[in-house]
Amino acid sequence: MRFEELSLRIPGDELRMRFHKRITVVSGLEVPERRGLVDSLLGSLADGPAGNTVLTYVDSQGRRVTVSRSEDGAVLHTYDDGAFAPDLAAVLGLDGTRLNEMCRIDEAGVGLFAADVGLPESPELADARSALAAITNELDAARAARQAVEALREEMVGIDERLREADEGGAKRRYARLLAELERVRAEAAAARTGDVGAASDRRFMEHGRSAIRLAKRWTQVYGRLEEAQERFGRRERLDEATLAQAESTPERVPAKLDNLVRAYDQAETHRQELADQLASLATARLPEPTHPAVVRLASADQDAVWETARHVLETAAQLDEESLALGGLDTVGVNLDVATQIEMAHAAVEEAERVLATRRRQGLLATGAAGLVGVATLPIVPIVAPVALVGAAGAALWSFVGPRRHLQDVEADEQTVLQKAGVPTYLSFHMRRIDATIDPNARERLHLSALEHRVALAQWQELAGNLPPADALALEQEVRRYATTVANLGGAADEIDAVRRELGEVAEPGADKARAALMRACAPFGVDDPMMAAGMVREQAELAATAHLQRQLEKAEAEEAEVRDELEALLDQSGIDGTGIADRVGALEEAFAGARRRDQARTRARSREEVEAELSRLEAQVRAEHRPEWGAT
């Protein structure tokens, strides 16, 4: 069996404690209180509940058994259907003390305070432990010594390597100085061999080369900026021109408070929806289901005032239409004149039908005449073609005359219907009234007064019903009155519904609207108007704007690099510098310019050609002698 519920029934109140199907944890109780709870459970099961206490448990067959006391003090064990159940403790022969011993478990019972009792350790085990500890210490010491030896060995290897590198570095430096001297002497020998012709050629090359070198440095800087732009752009996909232009006007940074605004909107919308669901639940349980959402709002107001205001709006609108039509459909600020608009639209349809008829008439005359000529011309030659041509002429006439004329008659009839409805004989007289109003400015006074009265009535109606048109509201009048009567008869439930509705209309809905407006203001620069997708779409638009900005920078760097590269390649072509790539050609240019400058400087030395050639031979032999294979080619 398992306990299900222990309840204490006090007149006017009831305290219940329900138990879980598997385990119930009770916290916040001191030891005496926990013992009292256990004694109450087991005492109710063994000796019967005390006073107004009722115990409910489930037996092994899943049946609920209630243990209680009758008014005369007898203990009752009953099933849910009222049948008597057996006394479980009496059947098992258990009293309160024995049942308590079997069911209660304390800390010692689960081994929390059990003493750690063991056998004494033998001398052999103690000696083995001591020997193991000594061996472990010796092993640790040996490992530490081996690590120290390995560290010394590695240090010696590092010292030997540094000594070898120092020796090799000195030889490399001597070899580098020797190569520099060899290059100087080679330049001097080349200058001596070429004579005046070579000197003039070198001077011309250096004149062009200086411009090319400056342009090459500029290209290097521009190319570096291009590489930086390419690295920043990364592997993004390039945008088309239309998307690029649109994204450039979007901010690149996500608003700092976007997540907070989204969270505030979600919370406000959730609160509003919870109240709306609660209101719907209360209304569904106690009120009929309205056929229109405005029924509940209209039913909460004074019914006579609601319907008097609705009819007054329609009356002022009709009066305004009459005054406007009397002045040729003139409008006034803040009022939409439906009748005048209908007249203008109907007349525009008539004008369009007349234009189509005129166009079709010209086209039909040409088509009919051409078909008749074809029929007459082919009658002696191919008689079978003549009937076909005549049928075509008839079809052209039907298309060009009959159809457009019938359409014109229809739209003229529609225009006449609209004019008759407005009380205007013709469209011309409708506009003549406007001329009269222009000549006599006082004629507009009644129109402005009617418009003012209509705006006041419309404002009063919107305070009651929002944006619901008065004509649509009047169609719901009977349903709203019945709903209001039902609400008035609910009593306390009506107060509860009214409180929920007031919190929904005065707190939750304005709060949700305010949170939505704040979120939409933050999202407006990104073109996002859906609050449910605001966070993701704003981040997507910001990323798109960042991509557009990086793409513009990349395109600018590409255009600048292409312009400088074309100019540099032209100078390289003029200088006779060839190569597979622009970077290789720039390197060759710098090397050729340095050689020309060395030759020009060598010409200032007053040495004979024989002396230069002799020194060149000596240096080349010395370079070959000191060269090492691992240094590469000279």
XYZ file of C-alpha atoms in Angstrom:
634
model
C 0.000 0.000 0.000
C 0.992 3.668 -0.293
C -0.205 6.836 1.384
C -2.119 9.265 -0.825
C -3.419 12.102 1.379
C -3.571 13.231 5.001
C -6.101 16.001 5.682
C -7.135 17.941 8.769
C -10.694 19.169 8.471
C -11.429 22.242 10.576
C -14.819 23.980 10.410
C -14.480 26.627 7.697
C -11.101 25.376 6.453
C -9.275 22.236 5.359
C -5.527 21.457 5.400
C -4.395 18.770 2.969
C -1.016 17.069 2.505
C -0.715 14.978 -0.660
C 1.948 12.283 -1.123
C 3.790 11.456 -4.346
C 3.354 8.034 -5.948
C 7.020 7.121 -5.332
C 8.639 9.443 -2.781
C 7.693 12.625 -0.900
C 10.384 14.931 0.527
C 9.337 17.282 3.333
C 11.825 20.044 4.137
C 11.927 22.879 6.633
C 10.742 20.760 9.608
C 12.601 20.174 12.842
C 13.061 16.691 14.325
C 10.037 16.874 16.685
C 7.797 18.065 13.850
C 8.948 15.250 11.555
C 8.319 12.677 14.300
C 4.882 14.138 14.934
C 4.013 13.820 11.231
C 5.146 10.166 11.139
C 3.250 9.385 14.369
C 0.108 10.963 12.902
C 0.342 8.827 9.739
C 1.080 5.524 11.467
C -1.296 6.251 14.363
C -4.157 6.946 11.948
C -3.451 3.644 10.200
C -3.157 1.542 13.386
C -5.478 3.155 15.945
C -7.611 5.376 13.736
C -7.333 9.108 13.035
C -7.533 11.629 15.842
C -10.313 14.217 15.815
C -11.096 15.556 12.332
C -8.060 13.945 10.676
C -8.739 11.826 7.557
C -6.175 9.450 6.010
C -6.428 8.154 2.429
C -4.246 5.347 1.061
C -4.210 2.999 -1.949
C -4.142 -0.753 -1.323
C -2.284 -3.398 -3.335
C -5.198 -3.697 -5.801
C -5.190 0.054 -6.599
C -8.357 0.850 -4.613
C -8.557 4.055 -2.555
C -9.322 3.510 1.141
C -10.377 6.384 3.419
C -9.815 6.095 7.190
C -11.928 8.486 9.289
C -13.996 8.700 12.481
C -17.754 8.912 12.591
C -19.658 11.349 14.792
C -19.916 8.717 17.536
C -16.107 8.137 17.501
C -16.059 4.843 15.554
C -13.175 4.275 13.083
C -14.415 3.765 9.508
C -12.480 2.166 6.623
C -14.379 2.784 3.369
C -13.812 2.572 -0.391
C -14.747 5.366 -2.800
C -18.101 3.719 -3.511
C -19.001 3.744 0.228
C -18.384 0.020 0.814
C -16.535 -0.962 3.997
C -12.848 -1.854 3.649
C -10.852 -4.133 5.969
C -8.713 -2.658 8.748
C -5.183 -3.219 7.420
C -3.404 -3.069 10.796
C -5.968 -5.337 12.438
C -5.711 -7.902 9.635
C -1.903 -8.020 10.055
C -2.166 -8.079 13.852
C -0.120 -4.890 14.299
C -0.558 -2.276 16.972
C 0.803 1.267 16.874
C 4.159 0.396 18.507
C 4.894 -2.596 16.264
C 3.854 -0.705 13.112
C 6.124 2.184 14.114
C 9.105 -0.171 14.546
C 8.529 -1.732 11.118
C 7.947 1.457 9.116
C 10.187 4.126 10.653
C 13.890 4.316 9.611
C 16.312 6.717 11.314
C 19.895 7.759 10.535
C 21.469 4.740 12.160
C 19.122 2.475 10.236
C 20.618 3.565 6.898
C 24.231 3.422 8.216
C 24.988 7.139 8.374
C 26.605 6.902 11.834
C 27.891 3.318 11.689
C 31.292 2.913 13.352
C 34.230 1.753 11.235
C 35.151 -1.485 12.990
C 37.917 -3.650 11.461
C 40.482 -6.295 12.361
C 43.966 -5.231 13.581
C 46.673 -5.093 10.895
C 49.200 -8.006 10.916
C 52.992 -7.359 11.376
C 53.774 -8.842 7.946
C 51.411 -6.369 6.250
C 52.994 -3.456 8.146
C 56.513 -4.560 7.056
C 55.341 -4.895 3.461
C 53.882 -1.400 3.550
C 57.168 0.022 4.906
C 59.231 -1.773 2.249
C 56.930 -0.530 -0.484
C 57.244 3.047 0.755
C 61.073 2.813 0.795
C 61.209 1.361 -2.715
C 58.856 4.078 -3.951
C 61.109 6.801 -2.494
C 64.203 5.276 -4.111
C 62.410 5.032 -7.466
C 61.351 8.669 -7.297
C 64.931 9.724 -6.498
C 66.299 7.687 -9.430
C 63.800 9.220 -11.815
C 64.702 12.724 -10.641
C 68.423 12.014 -11.159
C 67.800 10.671 -14.660
C 65.784 13.765 -15.567
C 68.645 15.992 -14.341
C 71.160 14.070 -16.484
C 68.908 14.359 -19.542
C 68.545 18.100 -18.953
C 72.354 18.515 -18.768
C 72.799 16.481 -21.938
C 70.260 18.629 -23.813
C 71.978 21.785 -22.544
C 75.364 20.535 -23.835
C 73.851 19.788 -27.239
C 72.391 23.304 -27.358
C 75.750 24.869 -26.486
C 77.493 22.870 -29.231
C 74.852 23.957 -31.745
C 75.241 27.632 -30.809
C 79.027 27.379 -31.141
C 78.685 25.812 -34.565
C 76.191 28.461 -35.658
C 78.488 31.244 -34.410
C 81.428 29.844 -36.395
C 79.286 29.363 -39.488
C 77.801 32.842 -39.066
C 81.225 34.456 -39.095
C 82.133 32.594 -42.274
C 78.834 33.651 -43.856
C 79.446 37.286 -42.987
C 82.926 37.170 -44.498
C 81.512 35.488 -47.597
C 78.757 38.128 -47.877
C 81.319 40.959 -47.714
C 83.335 39.191 -50.385
C 80.272 38.927 -52.657
C 79.503 42.620 -52.188
C 83.054 43.516 -53.168
C 82.785 41.198 -56.173
C 79.594 42.917 -57.326
C 81.258 46.318 -57.031
C 84.241 45.204 -59.106
C 81.974 43.545 -61.664
C 80.098 46.827 -62.058
C 83.396 48.650 -62.480
C 84.515 46.100 -65.089
C 81.216 46.395 -66.969
C 81.548 50.187 -66.967
C 85.078 49.947 -68.321
C 83.997 47.531 -71.057
C 81.011 49.555 -72.310
C 82.738 52.921 -72.421
C 80.866 56.126 -73.279
C 78.005 54.313 -75.005
C 77.242 52.293 -71.891
C 77.483 55.379 -69.697
C 74.900 57.217 -71.786
C 72.640 54.159 -71.789
C 72.897 53.783 -68.006
C 72.068 57.467 -67.445
C 68.986 57.232 -69.667
C 67.892 54.049 -67.903
C 68.304 55.645 -64.469
C 66.252 58.666 -65.537
C 63.357 56.424 -66.577
C 64.041 54.006 -63.753
C 63.584 56.593 -60.995
C 59.998 57.247 -62.128
C 59.390 53.530 -62.429
C 60.855 52.896 -58.963
C 58.611 55.567 -57.397
C 55.602 54.122 -59.201
C 56.614 50.614 -58.128
C 56.712 51.735 -54.481
C 53.274 53.263 -54.913
C 52.007 50.040 -56.511
C 53.429 48.053 -53.582
C 51.494 50.230 -51.129
C 48.307 50.030 -53.193
C 48.654 46.261 -53.565
C 49.125 45.958 -49.799
C 45.861 47.836 -49.243
C 44.191 45.538 -51.783
C 45.375 42.452 -49.905
C 44.093 43.926 -46.638
C 40.707 44.625 -48.268
C 40.603 41.075 -49.655
C 41.458 39.646 -46.245
C 38.735 41.714 -44.544
C 36.182 40.712 -47.172
C 37.151 37.068 -46.748
C 35.023 34.438 -48.428
C 31.844 36.495 -48.480
C 29.697 36.348 -51.574
C 29.674 39.559 -53.585
C 26.402 41.487 -53.752
C 24.733 42.673 -56.930
C 24.508 46.397 -57.569
C 20.855 46.748 -56.494
C 21.408 44.904 -53.210
C 24.633 46.828 -52.691
C 22.923 50.201 -53.101
C 20.130 49.197 -50.728
C 22.481 47.771 -48.102
C 24.695 50.868 -48.064
C 21.898 52.872 -46.419
C 21.567 50.282 -43.621
C 23.583 50.623 -40.373
C 26.401 48.140 -39.919
C 26.060 47.803 -36.145
C 23.255 46.014 -34.344
C 21.571 48.260 -31.720
C 23.121 47.636 -28.311
C 19.723 47.192 -26.611
C 18.157 45.021 -29.319
C 18.098 41.835 -27.225
C 16.652 43.712 -24.239
C 13.956 45.243 -26.446
C 13.099 41.847 -27.938
C 12.952 40.316 -24.465
C 10.735 43.134 -23.175
C 8.404 42.752 -26.152
C 8.181 38.972 -25.687
C 7.360 39.388 -21.999
C 4.759 42.082 -22.661
C 3.182 40.086 -25.486
C 3.155 36.935 -23.346
C 1.451 38.816 -20.496
C -1.101 40.277 -22.898
C -1.801 36.853 -24.411
C -2.178 35.255 -20.964
C -4.751 37.862 -19.956
C -6.518 37.505 -23.301
C -6.659 33.729 -22.844
C -7.900 34.157 -19.283
C -10.562 36.588 -20.434
C -11.575 34.252 -23.235
C -11.757 31.351 -20.782
C -13.946 33.319 -18.375
C -16.135 34.565 -21.180
C -16.429 31.110 -22.725
C -17.395 29.565 -19.403
C -20.022 32.158 -18.481
C -20.848 34.145 -21.613
C -21.941 33.268 -25.161
C -19.259 33.276 -27.840
C -19.363 36.651 -29.684
C -19.431 36.604 -33.483
C -17.193 39.683 -33.697
C -14.256 40.800 -31.501
C -15.874 44.223 -31.024
C -18.932 42.755 -29.281
C -17.150 42.496 -25.919
C -15.840 46.069 -26.113
C -19.173 47.564 -27.146
C -21.050 45.589 -24.483
C -18.890 47.089 -21.720
C -20.120 50.647 -22.479
C -23.472 52.373 -21.951
C -25.674 50.834 -24.637
C -27.880 53.869 -25.234
C -24.814 56.109 -25.633
C -23.105 53.627 -27.978
C -25.956 53.327 -30.451
C -26.968 56.971 -30.261
C -23.368 57.916 -31.133
C -23.243 55.403 -34.006
C -26.448 56.752 -35.559
C -25.281 60.323 -35.049
C -22.072 59.568 -36.981
C -24.073 58.196 -39.910
C -26.436 61.183 -39.829
C -23.563 63.696 -39.849
C -21.870 61.770 -42.658
C -25.047 61.900 -44.758
C -25.459 65.608 -44.026
C -21.835 66.214 -45.028
C -22.350 64.342 -48.310
C -25.397 66.468 -49.074
C -23.532 69.717 -48.378
C -20.555 68.566 -50.433
C -22.692 67.518 -53.393
C -24.470 70.842 -53.234
C -21.058 72.443 -53.843
C -19.967 70.065 -56.580
C -18.260 67.462 -54.408
C -15.874 69.830 -52.628
C -14.017 68.125 -49.802
C -12.817 69.414 -46.468
C -9.893 68.577 -44.235
C -10.113 65.267 -42.376
C -13.203 63.939 -44.211
C -13.394 61.341 -46.972
C -16.334 62.017 -49.342
C -17.357 58.657 -50.759
C -20.151 59.943 -53.048
C -17.950 62.501 -54.823
C -15.255 59.868 -55.236
C -17.769 57.456 -56.773
C -18.909 60.128 -59.251
C -15.343 60.890 -60.311
C -14.511 57.186 -60.711
C -17.672 56.540 -62.744
C -16.942 59.471 -65.056
C -13.319 58.351 -65.467
C -14.620 54.941 -66.583
C -16.860 56.668 -69.173
C -13.939 58.681 -70.542
C -11.801 55.549 -70.795
C -14.589 53.693 -72.653
C -14.949 56.610 -75.110
C -11.200 56.589 -75.742
C -11.226 52.837 -76.400
C -14.206 53.206 -78.748
C -12.439 55.919 -80.779
C -9.264 53.864 -81.018
C -11.109 50.699 -81.987
C -13.163 52.601 -84.594
C -10.028 53.701 -86.466
C -8.475 50.258 -86.250
C -11.750 48.595 -87.286
C -12.166 50.809 -90.351
C -8.683 49.901 -91.525
C -9.174 46.183 -90.836
C -12.639 46.059 -92.449
C -11.484 47.955 -95.543
C -8.429 45.748 -95.948
C -10.497 42.567 -95.598
C -13.040 43.852 -98.157
C -10.308 44.696 -100.669
C -8.775 41.248 -100.217
C -12.162 39.604 -100.775
C -12.878 41.621 -103.948
C -9.363 41.087 -105.322
C -9.321 37.328 -104.745
C -12.908 36.634 -105.864
C -12.003 36.067 -109.563
C -8.747 34.235 -108.744
C -9.405 32.207 -105.600
C -13.139 32.244 -104.903
C -12.792 30.281 -101.682
C -10.763 33.088 -100.074
C -13.471 35.725 -100.569
C -15.884 34.321 -97.899
C -13.024 34.042 -95.429
C -12.101 37.688 -96.014
C -15.730 38.742 -95.552
C -15.958 36.791 -92.292
C -12.758 38.515 -91.130
C -14.249 41.886 -92.021
C -17.363 41.059 -89.992
C -15.258 39.960 -87.020
C -13.198 43.151 -87.206
C -16.371 45.217 -87.251
C -17.729 43.308 -84.236
C -14.458 43.809 -82.329
C -14.085 47.485 -83.206
C -17.677 48.760 -83.039
C -20.113 46.475 -81.218
C -18.057 45.494 -78.129
C -16.673 48.959 -77.223
C -20.050 50.619 -77.838
C -21.811 48.134 -75.584
C -19.174 48.691 -72.869
C -19.621 52.469 -73.221
C -23.368 52.105 -72.746
C -22.808 50.031 -69.595
C -20.427 52.510 -67.939
C -22.674 55.435 -68.927
C -25.567 53.649 -67.233
C -23.399 53.135 -64.122
C -22.464 56.832 -64.116
C -26.112 57.843 -64.439
C -27.004 55.573 -61.512
C -24.342 57.193 -59.313
C -25.467 60.686 -60.352
C -29.119 59.893 -59.594
C -28.133 58.466 -56.220
C -26.297 61.715 -55.440
C -29.192 63.847 -56.714
C -27.141 65.377 -59.539
C -28.589 65.485 -63.098
C -25.291 65.463 -65.016
C -21.580 65.376 -64.408
C -21.261 68.894 -65.842
C -23.779 70.311 -63.384
C -21.867 68.516 -60.623
C -18.764 70.552 -61.476
C -20.732 73.751 -62.067
C -21.590 73.669 -58.386
C -17.877 73.949 -57.616
C -17.690 77.086 -59.728
C -20.599 78.575 -57.789
C -18.797 77.791 -54.523
C -15.682 79.525 -55.826
C -17.624 82.649 -56.791
C -19.470 82.756 -53.439
C -16.999 81.924 -50.575
C -19.837 82.034 -48.006
C -21.305 78.927 -49.620
C -18.576 76.844 -47.999
C -19.597 77.753 -44.454
C -22.303 75.072 -44.186
C -19.856 72.496 -45.583
C -17.225 73.341 -42.955
C -19.798 73.268 -40.156
C -21.051 69.853 -41.307
C -17.487 68.570 -41.529
C -16.716 69.827 -38.019
C -19.844 68.194 -36.613
C -18.971 64.936 -38.371
C -15.408 64.951 -37.042
C -16.613 65.519 -33.474
C -19.137 62.683 -33.766
C -16.530 60.413 -35.336
C -14.033 61.137 -32.533
C -16.670 60.261 -29.907
C -17.429 57.030 -31.732
C -13.761 56.045 -31.999
C -13.374 56.482 -28.243
C -16.157 53.944 -27.790
C -15.490 51.452 -30.603
C -12.023 52.153 -31.999
C -11.742 51.778 -35.775
C -14.971 49.787 -36.197
C -17.235 51.524 -38.776
C -20.575 52.647 -37.297
C -22.564 50.846 -40.005
C -20.844 47.547 -39.159
C -21.479 48.151 -35.465
C -25.206 48.756 -36.021
C -25.405 45.347 -37.680
C -24.239 43.888 -34.330
C -26.568 45.982 -32.144
C -28.930 43.191 -31.069
C -26.090 40.788 -30.279
C -24.224 43.460 -28.285
C -27.325 44.350 -26.258
C -27.928 40.663 -25.422
C -24.274 40.273 -24.458
C -24.403 43.350 -22.219
C -27.547 42.010 -20.515
C -25.852 38.653 -19.894
C -22.789 40.369 -18.419
C -24.984 42.462 -16.118
C -26.682 39.281 -14.805
C -23.393 37.553 -13.923
C -22.883 39.403 -10.643
C -19.469 38.572 -9.106
C -18.276 36.803 -12.239
C -18.898 39.983 -14.178
C -16.624 41.855 -11.750
C -13.895 39.282 -12.311
C -14.262 39.517 -16.093
C -14.312 43.295 -15.886
C -11.131 43.311 -13.767
C -9.313 41.068 -16.250
C -10.595 43.136 -19.164
C -9.508 46.361 -17.454
C -6.012 45.018 -16.788
C -5.828 43.789 -20.371
C -7.005 47.059 -21.899
C -5.318 49.517 -19.534
C -2.058 47.748 -18.650
C -1.191 44.748 -20.813
C -2.175 46.005 -24.266
C -0.636 49.503 -23.843
C 2.491 47.871 -22.439
C 2.705 45.479 -25.390
C 2.116 48.343 -27.839
C 4.787 50.444 -26.144
C 7.301 47.577 -26.190
C 6.501 46.877 -29.835
C 6.893 50.558 -30.758
C 10.281 50.748 -29.022
C 11.414 47.588 -30.796
C 10.193 48.850 -34.174
C 11.983 52.187 -33.685
C 15.230 50.307 -33.159
C 14.536 48.107 -36.204
C 13.336 50.914 -38.514
C 16.806 51.791 -39.930
C 17.156 48.148 -40.967
C 13.801 47.986 -42.784
C 12.443 45.319 -40.386
C 8.745 45.566 -39.483
C 8.067 42.104 -38.028
C 8.678 42.031 -34.249
C 8.646 38.234 -34.148
C 11.673 38.072 -36.476
C 13.336 41.317 -35.387
C 16.481 39.935 -33.752
C 17.448 37.594 -36.580
C 16.524 39.947 -39.429
C 18.291 42.971 -37.900
C 21.489 40.978 -37.479
C 21.149 39.696 -41.033
C 20.659 43.225 -42.396
C 23.598 44.533 -40.350
C 25.798 41.747 -41.701
C 24.603 42.594 -45.207
C 25.489 46.261 -44.640
C 28.941 45.299 -43.360
C 29.446 43.134 -46.442
C 28.400 46.038 -48.671
C 30.851 48.380 -46.945
C 33.704 45.880 -47.255
C 32.803 45.229 -50.893
C 32.932 48.956 -51.675
C 36.353 49.174 -50.050
C 37.496 46.123 -52.010
C 36.212 47.500 -55.309
C 37.930 50.835 -54.648
C 41.215 49.078 -53.841
C 40.890 46.895 -56.954
C 40.271 49.910 -59.189
C 43.205 51.835 -57.699
C 45.533 48.835 -57.993
C 44.504 48.221 -61.607
C 45.124 51.874 -62.515
C 48.594 51.951 -60.930
C 49.481 48.524 -62.344
C 48.609 49.591 -65.897
C 50.753 52.703 -65.571
C 53.629 50.702 -64.070
C 53.471 48.031 -66.759
C 53.675 50.736 -69.416
C 56.867 52.114 -67.824
C 58.326 48.621 -67.488
C 57.638 47.976 -71.168
C 59.402 51.209 -72.069
C 62.376 50.214 -69.901
C 62.595 46.778 -71.526
C 61.924 44.851 -68.284
C 60.248 41.525 -69.035
C 58.798 38.926 -66.697
C 55.824 36.701 -65.957
C 54.346 38.775 -63.133
C 54.297 42.371 -62.030
C 56.157 41.581 -58.796
C 58.940 39.746 -60.692
C 59.251 42.622 -63.143
C 59.484 45.154 -60.310
C 62.252 43.080 -58.699
C 64.110 42.899 -62.009
C 63.718 46.680 -62.397
C 65.185 47.354 -58.959
C 68.093 45.010 -59.659
C 68.775 46.595 -63.067
C 68.580 50.098 -61.586
C 71.020 49.162 -58.817
C 73.427 47.711 -61.413
C 73.249 50.834 -63.562
C 73.917 53.021 -60.527
C 76.915 50.883 -59.487
C 78.351 51.123 -62.991
C 77.831 54.877 -63.000
C 79.610 55.200 -59.649
C 82.430 52.919 -60.838
C 83.153 55.212 -63.756
C 84.287 57.890 -61.326
C 87.218 55.727 -60.174
C 90.464 56.400 -62.097
C 91.627 52.793 -62.607
C 92.663 51.165 -65.815
C 90.739 48.315 -67.346
C 93.636 45.897 -66.759
C 93.650 46.619 -63.011
C 89.925 46.103 -62.797
C 90.019 42.811 -64.724
C 92.853 41.515 -62.535
C 90.991 42.315 -59.320
C 87.824 40.744 -60.736
C 89.650 37.496 -61.470
C 91.130 37.457 -57.970
C 87.782 38.008 -56.266
C 86.002 35.381 -58.363
C 88.680 32.828 -57.458
C 88.399 33.716 -53.780
C 84.602 33.401 -53.888
C 84.852 29.951 -55.448
C 87.318 28.901 -52.761
C 85.248 30.061 -49.763
C 81.835 28.998 -51.076
C 80.055 26.132 -49.283
C 77.375 24.020 -50.971
C 74.853 24.548 -48.175
C 74.906 28.305 -48.830
C 73.412 27.915 -52.295
C 74.572 29.353 -55.625
C 76.491 32.641 -55.799
